Coordinates of C-alpha atoms and ligand atoms in Angstrom, one line a residue:
Chain D
M428 CA 175.0 174.1 255.4
S429 CA 174.1 177.3 253.5
A430 CA 174.8 176.1 249.9
K431 CA 172.0 176.1 247.5
L432 CA 173.0 172.6 246.2
S433 CA 175.4 170.3 248.1
L434 CA 176.7 166.9 247.0
R435 CA 178.2 164.6 249.7
G436 CA 180.0 161.4 248.8
V437 CA 178.0 160.9 245.6
R438 CA 178.6 157.6 243.9
K439 CA 177.3 156.3 240.7
R440 CA 178.1 153.2 238.8
F441 CA 177.0 151.7 235.5
G442 CA 177.5 147.9 235.8
D443 CA 181.0 147.3 236.9
H444 CA 182.1 150.8 235.9
E445 CA 182.1 153.4 238.7
V446 CA 181.7 156.8 237.1
C447 CA 181.4 158.9 240.2
K448 CA 183.6 157.8 243.1
G449 CA 182.5 160.0 246.0
I450 CA 181.9 163.5 244.8
D451 CA 181.7 166.4 247.3
L452 CA 180.6 169.7 245.9
D453 CA 178.8 172.9 247.1
V454 CA 177.1 175.4 244.8
G455 CA 176.1 178.6 246.5
E456 CA 173.1 180.7 245.6
G457 CA 173.8 182.8 242.4
E458 CA 177.1 181.0 241.9
M459 CA 178.5 179.7 238.6
V460 CA 180.4 176.5 238.9
C461 CA 182.3 175.0 236.0
L462 CA 183.2 171.3 235.7
I463 CA 186.2 170.6 233.5
G464 CA 187.9 167.3 232.8
A465 CA 188.8 164.9 230.1
S466 CA 186.2 163.0 228.0
G467 CA 184.7 160.2 230.1
S468 CA 185.7 161.7 233.4
G469 CA 182.0 161.8 234.5
K470 CA 180.9 165.4 233.9
S471 CA 177.7 164.6 232.1
T472 CA 176.8 161.8 234.6
L473 CA 177.3 164.1 237.5
L474 CA 175.0 166.7 236.0
R475 CA 172.3 164.1 235.2
C476 CA 172.5 162.9 238.8
M477 CA 172.0 166.4 240.1
N478 CA 168.5 166.7 238.6
L479 CA 167.8 163.0 239.3
L480 CA 167.8 161.9 235.6
E481 CA 170.1 159.2 237.0
P482 CA 169.5 157.8 240.5
I483 CA 172.7 157.9 242.6
D484 CA 173.9 154.7 244.3
D485 CA 175.3 156.2 247.5
G486 CA 175.9 159.6 249.2
A487 CA 173.4 162.5 249.2
I488 CA 172.3 165.5 247.3
W489 CA 170.9 168.4 249.2
L490 CA 168.8 171.2 247.7
D491 CA 168.1 174.0 250.1
G492 CA 168.9 171.7 253.0
D493 CA 166.5 169.0 251.7
D494 CA 167.7 165.6 250.8
I495 CA 166.5 165.1 247.2
S496 CA 168.4 161.9 246.6
E497 CA 166.4 159.9 249.0
P498 CA 165.6 156.6 247.2
G499 CA 161.9 156.4 246.3
R500 CA 161.3 160.1 246.4
D501 CA 159.3 161.5 243.5
P502 CA 161.8 163.2 241.2
Q503 CA 159.4 165.4 239.3
P504 CA 159.0 168.3 241.7
V505 CA 162.8 168.5 241.9
R506 CA 163.3 168.5 238.2
Q507 CA 161.0 171.5 237.9
R508 CA 163.4 173.4 240.2
I509 CA 166.6 172.3 238.4
G510 CA 166.7 172.7 234.7
I511 CA 169.2 171.1 232.4
V512 CA 170.3 171.8 228.8
F513 CA 172.0 169.1 226.8
Q514 CA 174.8 169.1 224.3
S515 CA 172.5 167.8 221.5
Y516 CA 169.7 170.3 222.3
N517 CA 167.0 167.5 222.4
L518 CA 164.3 169.8 221.2
F519 CA 161.0 168.0 220.3
P520 CA 161.2 168.0 216.5
H521 CA 157.4 167.8 215.9
M522 CA 156.7 171.0 217.7
T523 CA 157.4 174.6 216.9
A524 CA 160.0 176.5 219.1
S525 CA 157.2 178.1 221.1
E526 CA 155.3 174.9 221.5
N527 CA 158.6 173.3 222.8
V528 CA 158.8 176.0 225.3
M529 CA 155.2 176.0 226.5
L530 CA 154.6 172.3 226.8
A531 CA 156.0 171.8 230.3
P532 CA 154.5 175.0 231.8
R533 CA 151.1 174.0 230.3
R534 CA 151.1 170.4 231.4
V535 CA 153.0 170.6 234.7
K536 CA 151.9 174.0 236.0
G537 CA 148.5 174.0 234.3
L538 CA 149.0 177.4 232.6
S539 CA 147.2 178.2 229.4
R540 CA 148.9 179.3 226.2
D541 CA 147.4 182.7 226.5
E542 CA 148.7 183.1 230.0
L543 CA 152.2 182.0 228.9
R544 CA 152.4 184.0 225.7
P545 CA 153.7 187.3 227.1
Q546 CA 156.4 185.7 229.2
V547 CA 157.5 183.3 226.5
T548 CA 157.6 186.0 223.9
E549 CA 159.7 188.1 226.2
L550 CA 162.2 185.2 226.6
F551 CA 162.5 184.7 222.9
T552 CA 163.0 188.4 222.3
R553 CA 165.6 188.7 225.0
F554 CA 167.7 185.9 223.4
G555 CA 167.3 187.3 219.9
L556 CA 164.7 184.8 218.6
G557 CA 161.6 186.9 218.6
D558 CA 161.1 186.1 214.9
R559 CA 161.7 182.4 215.2
M560 CA 159.0 181.4 217.6
E561 CA 156.9 179.6 215.1
H562 CA 159.7 177.8 213.4
Y563 CA 160.3 174.0 213.7
P564 CA 163.7 172.9 215.1
D565 CA 164.9 171.7 211.7
Q566 CA 164.4 175.2 210.4
L567 CA 166.8 176.6 212.9
S568 CA 170.5 176.8 213.1
G569 CA 172.4 174.8 215.8
G570 CA 173.0 178.0 217.8
Q571 CA 169.3 179.0 217.5
Q572 CA 168.2 175.5 218.5
Q573 CA 170.4 175.6 221.6
R574 CA 169.0 178.9 222.6
V575 CA 165.5 177.6 222.3
A576 CA 166.5 174.6 224.5
I577 CA 167.8 177.1 227.1
I578 CA 164.5 179.1 226.9
R579 CA 162.6 175.9 227.3
A580 CA 164.4 175.1 230.5
L581 CA 164.1 178.7 231.7
A582 CA 160.3 178.8 231.1
M583 CA 159.8 176.5 234.1
A584 CA 161.5 179.2 236.2
P585 CA 164.1 176.8 237.7
E586 CA 166.2 177.9 240.7
I587 CA 169.3 176.2 239.3
M588 CA 170.4 175.6 235.7
L589 CA 172.7 172.8 234.6
F590 CA 174.5 173.0 231.2
D591 CA 176.2 170.0 229.7
E592 CA 178.7 171.1 227.1
I593 CA 176.1 173.1 225.4
T594 CA 178.4 174.7 222.8
S595 CA 180.5 171.6 221.8
A596 CA 178.1 170.6 219.0
L597 CA 178.1 174.1 217.5
D598 CA 180.1 175.5 214.6
P599 CA 182.7 177.9 216.1
E600 CA 180.9 181.0 214.8
L601 CA 177.8 180.0 216.6
V602 CA 179.4 179.5 220.0
G603 CA 179.5 183.1 220.8
E604 CA 175.7 183.7 220.6
V605 CA 175.1 180.8 223.1
L606 CA 177.8 182.0 225.5
D607 CA 176.2 185.4 225.5
V608 CA 173.1 183.9 226.8
L609 CA 175.0 182.4 229.7
R610 CA 176.6 185.8 230.4
D611 CA 173.2 187.3 230.5
L612 CA 171.9 184.6 232.9
R613 CA 175.0 185.2 235.1
R614 CA 174.2 188.9 235.3
Q615 CA 170.7 188.0 236.4
G616 CA 172.1 186.0 239.3
M617 CA 171.1 182.5 238.1
T618 CA 172.7 179.6 240.0
M619 CA 174.5 177.5 237.3
V620 CA 176.6 174.4 237.0
L621 CA 178.3 173.9 233.6
A622 CA 180.3 171.1 232.1
T623 CA 182.4 172.9 229.6
H624 CA 185.4 172.7 227.3
E625 CA 185.4 176.5 226.9
M626 CA 188.3 177.2 229.2
G627 CA 188.4 180.9 228.4
F628 CA 184.8 181.3 229.3
A629 CA 185.2 179.4 232.5
R630 CA 188.1 181.5 233.5
E631 CA 186.2 184.7 232.7
L632 CA 183.0 184.0 234.5
A633 CA 183.2 181.1 236.9
D634 CA 183.1 181.5 240.7
K635 CA 184.5 178.0 241.1
V636 CA 186.2 175.6 238.7
C637 CA 186.3 171.8 239.5
F638 CA 188.6 169.5 237.7
L639 CA 187.1 166.0 237.4
D640 CA 189.4 163.1 236.8
A641 CA 188.2 159.5 236.6
G642 CA 185.1 160.1 238.7
R643 CA 186.7 162.3 241.4
I644 CA 187.0 166.0 241.9
L645 CA 190.8 166.2 242.0
E646 CA 191.0 170.0 242.4
Q647 CA 188.6 172.8 242.9
G648 CA 188.9 176.5 243.6
P649 CA 188.5 180.0 242.0
P650 CA 189.5 180.0 238.3
E651 CA 192.7 182.0 239.0
A652 CA 193.9 179.3 241.3
V653 CA 193.0 176.3 239.2
F654 CA 194.1 177.8 235.9
G655 CA 196.9 180.0 237.2
A656 CA 198.5 177.7 239.7
P657 CA 197.2 174.2 239.6
R658 CA 198.3 172.1 242.6
E659 CA 197.9 168.7 241.0
E660 CA 200.1 167.2 238.4
R661 CA 197.1 165.7 236.5
T662 CA 195.4 169.1 236.4
R663 CA 198.5 170.6 234.9
A664 CA 198.7 167.9 232.3
F665 CA 195.0 168.3 231.4
L666 CA 195.3 172.0 231.1
S667 CA 198.4 171.9 229.0
R668 CA 196.6 169.7 226.6
V669 CA 193.5 171.8 226.2
L670 CA 194.9 175.4 226.5
Chain V
M766 CA 184.8 187.0 166.2
A767 CA 183.0 183.7 165.8
E768 CA 185.4 182.0 168.1
Q769 CA 184.6 184.6 170.7
D770 CA 180.9 184.0 170.4
L771 CA 181.4 180.3 171.0
Y772 CA 183.5 181.0 174.0
Q773 CA 180.9 183.2 175.6
S774 CA 178.1 180.7 175.2
A775 CA 180.3 178.0 176.7
A776 CA 180.9 180.3 179.7
G777 CA 177.2 179.7 180.3
D778 CA 175.0 182.8 180.6
K779 CA 172.5 180.6 178.8
P780 CA 171.3 178.0 181.4
A781 CA 169.7 175.8 178.6
A782 CA 173.1 174.5 177.4
P783 CA 173.8 171.2 179.3
T784 CA 177.2 170.8 181.0
R785 CA 179.5 168.0 179.9
R786 CA 178.4 165.9 182.8
E787 CA 174.7 166.5 182.1
A788 CA 175.1 165.5 178.5
Y789 CA 176.9 162.3 179.5
E790 CA 174.3 161.4 182.0
A791 CA 171.5 162.1 179.5
S792 CA 173.1 159.7 177.0
V793 CA 173.5 157.0 179.6
R794 CA 169.8 157.4 180.5
R795 CA 168.7 157.2 176.9
R796 CA 170.7 154.1 176.5
S797 CA 169.3 152.3 179.5
N798 CA 165.8 153.3 178.6
R799 CA 166.3 151.8 175.1
I800 CA 167.5 148.5 176.6
A801 CA 164.6 148.4 179.1
L802 CA 162.0 149.1 176.4
T803 CA 163.4 146.4 174.1
S804 CA 163.5 143.7 176.7
T805 CA 160.0 144.5 177.9
A806 CA 158.7 144.3 174.4
V807 CA 160.4 141.0 173.8
V808 CA 158.9 139.5 177.0
L809 CA 155.3 140.8 176.3
L810 CA 155.4 139.6 172.7
S811 CA 156.5 136.1 173.6
V812 CA 153.6 135.9 176.2
F813 CA 151.1 137.1 173.7
I814 CA 152.4 134.7 171.0
L815 CA 153.2 131.6 173.2
V816 CA 150.3 131.5 175.7
P817 CA 147.6 131.2 173.0
L818 CA 149.6 128.3 171.5
A819 CA 149.0 126.3 174.7
P820 CA 146.6 123.4 174.1
G821 CA 144.0 124.5 176.8
W822 CA 144.1 128.1 175.9
E823 CA 140.7 128.2 174.1
A824 CA 139.0 126.6 177.1
V825 CA 140.6 128.9 179.6
Q826 CA 139.7 131.9 177.5
R827 CA 136.1 130.9 177.4
S828 CA 135.7 130.2 181.1
F829 CA 137.9 133.0 182.5
F830 CA 137.8 135.9 180.0
N831 CA 134.3 135.8 178.7
G832 CA 133.3 139.3 177.8
E833 CA 129.6 138.7 177.9
V834 CA 129.6 137.2 181.4
F835 CA 132.0 140.0 182.5
A836 CA 129.6 142.7 181.4
K837 CA 126.6 141.0 183.0
T838 CA 128.2 140.4 186.4
F839 CA 130.5 143.4 186.9
P840 CA 127.9 145.8 188.2
G841 CA 126.7 143.2 190.7
L842 CA 130.3 142.6 191.8
L843 CA 130.9 146.3 192.3
N844 CA 127.7 146.5 194.4
A845 CA 128.9 143.6 196.5
F846 CA 132.3 145.3 196.9
L847 CA 130.5 148.1 198.7
L848 CA 130.0 145.7 201.6
D849 CA 133.7 145.0 201.7
V850 CA 134.4 148.7 201.8
M851 CA 131.8 149.1 204.6
I852 CA 133.3 146.3 206.7
F853 CA 136.7 147.8 206.2
A854 CA 135.4 151.3 207.1
W855 CA 134.1 150.2 210.5
C856 CA 137.0 147.9 211.3
A857 CA 139.9 150.2 210.5
P858 CA 139.3 152.9 213.2
L859 CA 138.6 150.2 215.8
I860 CA 141.8 148.4 214.8
A861 CA 143.8 151.6 215.1
L862 CA 142.3 152.3 218.6
V863 CA 142.7 148.7 220.0
G864 CA 146.2 148.5 218.4
L865 CA 147.3 151.7 220.1
G866 CA 145.9 150.5 223.4
I867 CA 147.7 147.2 223.2
A868 CA 151.0 149.0 222.3
L869 CA 150.6 151.3 225.3
C870 CA 149.9 148.3 227.5
R871 CA 153.2 146.8 226.5
D872 CA 155.1 150.0 227.4
V873 CA 153.8 150.5 231.0
R874 CA 156.5 150.6 233.6
A875 CA 154.6 150.7 236.9
P876 CA 154.8 147.3 238.7
A877 CA 151.1 147.5 239.7
L878 CA 150.3 147.5 236.0
F879 CA 152.4 144.4 235.2
P880 CA 149.2 142.4 234.4
L881 CA 148.5 144.9 231.6
R882 CA 152.0 144.4 230.2
L883 CA 151.6 140.6 230.4
F884 CA 148.2 140.8 228.7
G885 CA 149.7 142.9 225.8
A886 CA 152.5 140.4 225.2
V887 CA 150.2 137.4 225.3
Y888 CA 147.6 139.1 223.1
T889 CA 150.1 140.0 220.3
D890 CA 151.7 136.6 220.5
V891 CA 148.4 134.7 220.2
F892 CA 146.8 136.7 217.5
R893 CA 149.9 137.0 215.3
G894 CA 150.4 133.3 215.7
L895 CA 147.0 132.3 214.2
P896 CA 145.8 132.2 210.6
V897 CA 143.2 134.9 210.1
V898 CA 140.7 132.5 208.6
L899 CA 140.9 130.3 211.7
V900 CA 140.1 133.2 214.0
I901 CA 137.2 134.1 211.8
Y902 CA 135.9 130.6 212.0
L903 CA 136.3 130.2 215.8
I904 CA 134.7 133.6 216.6
G905 CA 132.3 133.8 213.7
F906 CA 130.8 130.3 214.3
G907 CA 131.6 129.9 218.0
I908 CA 130.0 133.0 219.5
P909 CA 126.7 133.0 217.6
G910 CA 126.6 129.3 218.5
L911 CA 125.9 130.4 222.1
G912 CA 122.4 131.1 220.8
L913 CA 122.4 134.8 221.2
P914 CA 119.3 136.8 220.2
R915 CA 119.2 139.0 217.1
P916 CA 121.1 141.1 216.2
W917 CA 123.8 139.6 218.4
N918 CA 124.0 136.4 216.2
S919 CA 125.0 138.4 213.1
P920 CA 128.1 137.2 211.3
Y921 CA 128.9 140.8 210.5
I922 CA 129.6 141.6 214.1
W923 CA 131.6 138.5 215.0
G924 CA 133.5 138.4 211.7
S925 CA 134.4 142.0 212.1
L926 CA 135.5 141.3 215.7
A927 CA 137.8 138.6 214.4
L928 CA 139.4 140.9 211.9
I929 CA 139.8 143.6 214.6
L930 CA 141.4 141.3 217.1
V931 CA 144.0 139.9 214.6
Y932 CA 144.9 143.2 212.9
A933 CA 145.1 145.1 216.2
A934 CA 147.9 142.7 217.2
Y935 CA 149.9 143.6 214.1
V936 CA 149.2 147.3 214.4
A937 CA 150.2 147.2 218.1
E938 CA 153.6 145.6 217.1
V939 CA 154.2 148.3 214.5
I940 CA 153.3 151.1 216.9
R941 CA 155.5 149.6 219.5
S942 CA 158.5 149.5 217.1
G943 CA 157.8 153.2 216.4
I944 CA 157.8 153.9 220.1
D945 CA 161.2 152.1 220.5
S946 CA 162.6 154.1 217.6
I947 CA 162.3 157.3 219.5
H948 CA 165.7 158.1 221.0
Q949 CA 166.0 157.9 224.8
S950 CA 167.2 161.6 224.8
Q951 CA 163.7 162.7 223.9
R952 CA 162.3 161.1 227.0
A953 CA 165.2 162.5 229.1
A954 CA 164.5 166.0 227.8
A955 CA 160.8 165.6 228.7
A956 CA 161.6 164.2 232.1
S957 CA 164.1 166.9 232.9
L958 CA 161.3 169.5 232.4
G959 CA 159.2 167.7 235.0
L960 CA 156.7 166.1 232.7
S961 CA 155.0 162.9 233.9
D962 CA 155.6 159.6 232.2
A963 CA 152.1 159.7 230.8
D964 CA 152.5 163.3 229.4
T965 CA 155.9 162.3 228.0
M966 CA 154.3 159.5 226.1
R967 CA 151.3 161.5 224.9
F968 CA 153.0 164.7 223.8
V969 CA 156.6 163.7 223.0
V970 CA 157.0 160.1 222.1
L971 CA 153.7 159.0 220.6
P972 CA 153.3 161.8 218.0
Q973 CA 156.7 161.1 216.6
A974 CA 156.4 157.4 216.8
I975 CA 153.0 157.3 215.0
R976 CA 154.3 159.6 212.3
N977 CA 157.3 157.2 211.7
V978 CA 155.1 154.2 211.3
V979 CA 152.4 155.6 209.0
P980 CA 153.7 153.8 205.9
A981 CA 154.0 150.4 207.7
N982 CA 150.5 150.7 209.0
M983 CA 149.2 151.6 205.6
N984 CA 150.5 148.3 204.3
L985 CA 148.7 146.5 207.1
F986 CA 145.4 148.3 206.2
I987 CA 145.9 147.3 202.5
A988 CA 146.2 143.7 203.7
L989 CA 143.0 144.1 205.8
Q990 CA 141.1 145.3 202.7
K991 CA 141.9 142.0 201.0
D992 CA 141.2 139.9 204.1
V993 CA 137.7 141.3 204.4
A994 CA 136.9 138.7 201.7
L995 CA 137.6 136.0 204.2
L996 CA 134.3 136.9 206.0
S997 CA 132.5 135.3 203.1
F998 CA 133.3 131.9 204.7
I999 CA 130.9 132.7 207.6
G1000 CA 128.1 134.2 205.6
P1001 CA 128.2 137.8 204.4
V1002 CA 127.7 138.1 200.6
E1003 CA 130.6 140.3 199.9
I1004 CA 132.4 140.5 196.6
F1005 CA 134.2 137.1 196.8
R1006 CA 131.0 135.2 197.7
Q1007 CA 129.0 137.1 195.1
A1008 CA 131.5 136.1 192.5
G1009 CA 131.0 132.5 193.6
V1010 CA 127.3 132.9 193.2
Y1011 CA 127.7 134.2 189.6
K1012 CA 130.2 131.5 188.9
S1013 CA 127.5 128.8 189.7
L1014 CA 124.9 130.8 187.8
Y1015 CA 126.8 131.2 184.6
A1016 CA 129.0 128.1 185.0
N1017 CA 131.9 130.5 184.2
F1018 CA 134.9 131.8 186.2
T1019 CA 135.0 135.3 184.7
P1020 CA 133.3 136.9 187.7
Y1021 CA 136.4 135.9 189.8
V1022 CA 138.6 137.9 187.3
G1023 CA 136.2 140.8 187.6
A1024 CA 136.5 140.7 191.4
A1025 CA 140.3 140.5 191.1
L1026 CA 140.3 143.6 188.9
I1027 CA 138.2 145.5 191.5
F1028 CA 140.5 144.6 194.3
L1029 CA 143.6 145.7 192.3
A1030 CA 142.0 149.0 191.3
L1031 CA 142.0 149.8 195.0
T1032 CA 145.1 148.1 196.4
I1033 CA 147.6 149.0 193.7
P1034 CA 147.3 152.8 194.1
A1035 CA 147.2 152.4 197.9
T1036 CA 150.4 150.2 197.8
R1037 CA 152.1 152.7 195.6
Y1038 CA 151.2 155.5 197.9
A1039 CA 152.5 153.6 200.9
D1040 CA 155.8 153.0 199.1
Y1041 CA 156.0 156.6 198.2
L1042 CA 155.6 157.6 201.8
M1043 CA 158.1 155.0 202.9
N1044 CA 160.7 156.3 200.4
K1045 CA 160.1 159.9 201.4
Q1046 CA 160.6 159.0 205.0
N1047 CA 163.8 157.0 204.3
R1048 CA 165.2 159.9 202.3
R1049 CA 164.4 162.3 205.1
R1050 CA 166.2 160.2 207.7
R1051 CA 169.4 159.9 205.7
Ligands
ATP1177 N1 174.0 155.1 230.6 C1 175.3 154.6 230.7 N2 175.5 153.3 230.7 C2 176.8 152.8 230.8 N3 177.9 153.6 230.9 C3 177.7 155.0 230.9 C4 176.4 155.5 230.7 N4 176.5 156.9 230.7 C5 177.8 157.1 230.8 N5 178.5 156.0 230.9 C6 180.0 155.9 231.1 O1 180.4 156.8 232.1 C7 181.6 157.4 231.8 C8 181.5 158.9 232.0 O2 180.6 159.4 231.0 P1 180.2 160.9 231.0 O3 179.3 161.0 229.8 O4 179.7 161.3 232.3 O5 181.6 161.6 230.7 P2 181.9 163.1 230.3 O6 182.9 163.6 231.3 O7 180.6 163.9 230.2 O8 182.6 163.0 228.9 P3 182.4 163.9 227.6 O9 183.4 165.1 227.9 O10 182.9 163.0 226.5 O11 181.0 164.3 227.5 C9 182.0 157.0 230.4 O12 183.0 156.0 230.5 C10 180.7 156.4 229.8 O13 181.0 155.4 229.0
MG1178 MG1 179.5 164.7 228.6

């Protein structure tokens, strides 16, 4: 078991509705895995399970060979190692961009603002927001807010990053700037799992594409295989609708 | 030539000229202002003409609106009102503190702390369910009745405690509604960064929640300023009681009108300000 993150038979239900019906998935170190699938197929839920925002009902999640899904285990140390970025940014509206980014490192890692400043400034500059650090979220465009949200997650120096349709709330002309950030992270060798509707992007950069359908991974493989020669009828039907 | 000039000014390099729509809206505004003014004038006039025609008007005027008594008692009333302000001033911060504490009690999740949660719920139910004046009587007469030594038999202490207990219950409910109004995704974002529940509450949820409920809490504190007068029932000679003293002295009710004016001078601006904040917030949310 050499994968960075492994899911085995993961099940999750909300009331009577089983959203994940036994998911098996391996994410290797430095890999980028894309989850695709129709609305309601369980992509967001699966991502939230991976960093323990939702407890799973059955199965197991392994991080570096360590079972993190054990019931009763403290989720906080795991969440520090797995960052997540949401579709709706979820920045803290009463804090400036830089305060948003520094809160968790200050409180969780006990670093001071002065210690953090150089590293945080570097992140903002790298993602083209060097002059926006002291702005409040409502003074930023959607694309800028989403980049701040990514910086906020990166500032905890996570080993894995999860992205939940981070471009779907953005105006088309702002999508590019956020995808560039992902390309940049990809080059740095970050391990990433994305739920996405950007099929072109998935095809260009993913190591592995997983097609989710009604809580199951129906098909997975390299993008050429899944996009170029899908085996399953339902995958073909989905792709013909979105491409 | 002239036609051309006209055309140019209509094209609007002079911003002063109103557009057709602005002109229309201005005329509508003028018209409704005229109607409002007229109807107000009619109502006021009838009050001023009809009320003095009432058979008891002379007597009422003498005992409630006596200029001489007013001038003699007003400074004393103002002085007594200082006591109201002082009681308010030491109660308000304590109420905010206790209210916040109770609100937090009601939000704890850990099973070991369930008693706190229960306490918070019972507390707010009890103190919101009782008339303020009853609590003041029970605590204000009950506790000093234990025969405590000075200064612990002071009605100031126990009367204030009664106000604090009651108002903290209301403030707690307001703060809790503020906490509930913060969207779950904010907590999820904080948790996903590895923040503890306590830090999430302190740095993410509470600052937003409290800002949202500032206007509602202001209204509570305005009510508190008025309810300070209830302490007069257990002893302190604040403005209401002082007015009563003057009433007996001059056999005239004018001091009560003076006291009412003093209260209004404080509460009306405060209420307006709270309304202004509330409107501003509603507009921002839309
Ligand atoms: N907290 C919850 N309580 C109850 N049902 C939920 C909850 N969260 C998600 N669901 C349900 O789980 C199913 C999968 O939702 P999920 O958000 O994971 O889908 P998705 O693939 O991310 O869809 P989309 O592309 O629209 O984001 C949906 O039917 C949804 O209604
Ligand atoms: Mg989703």
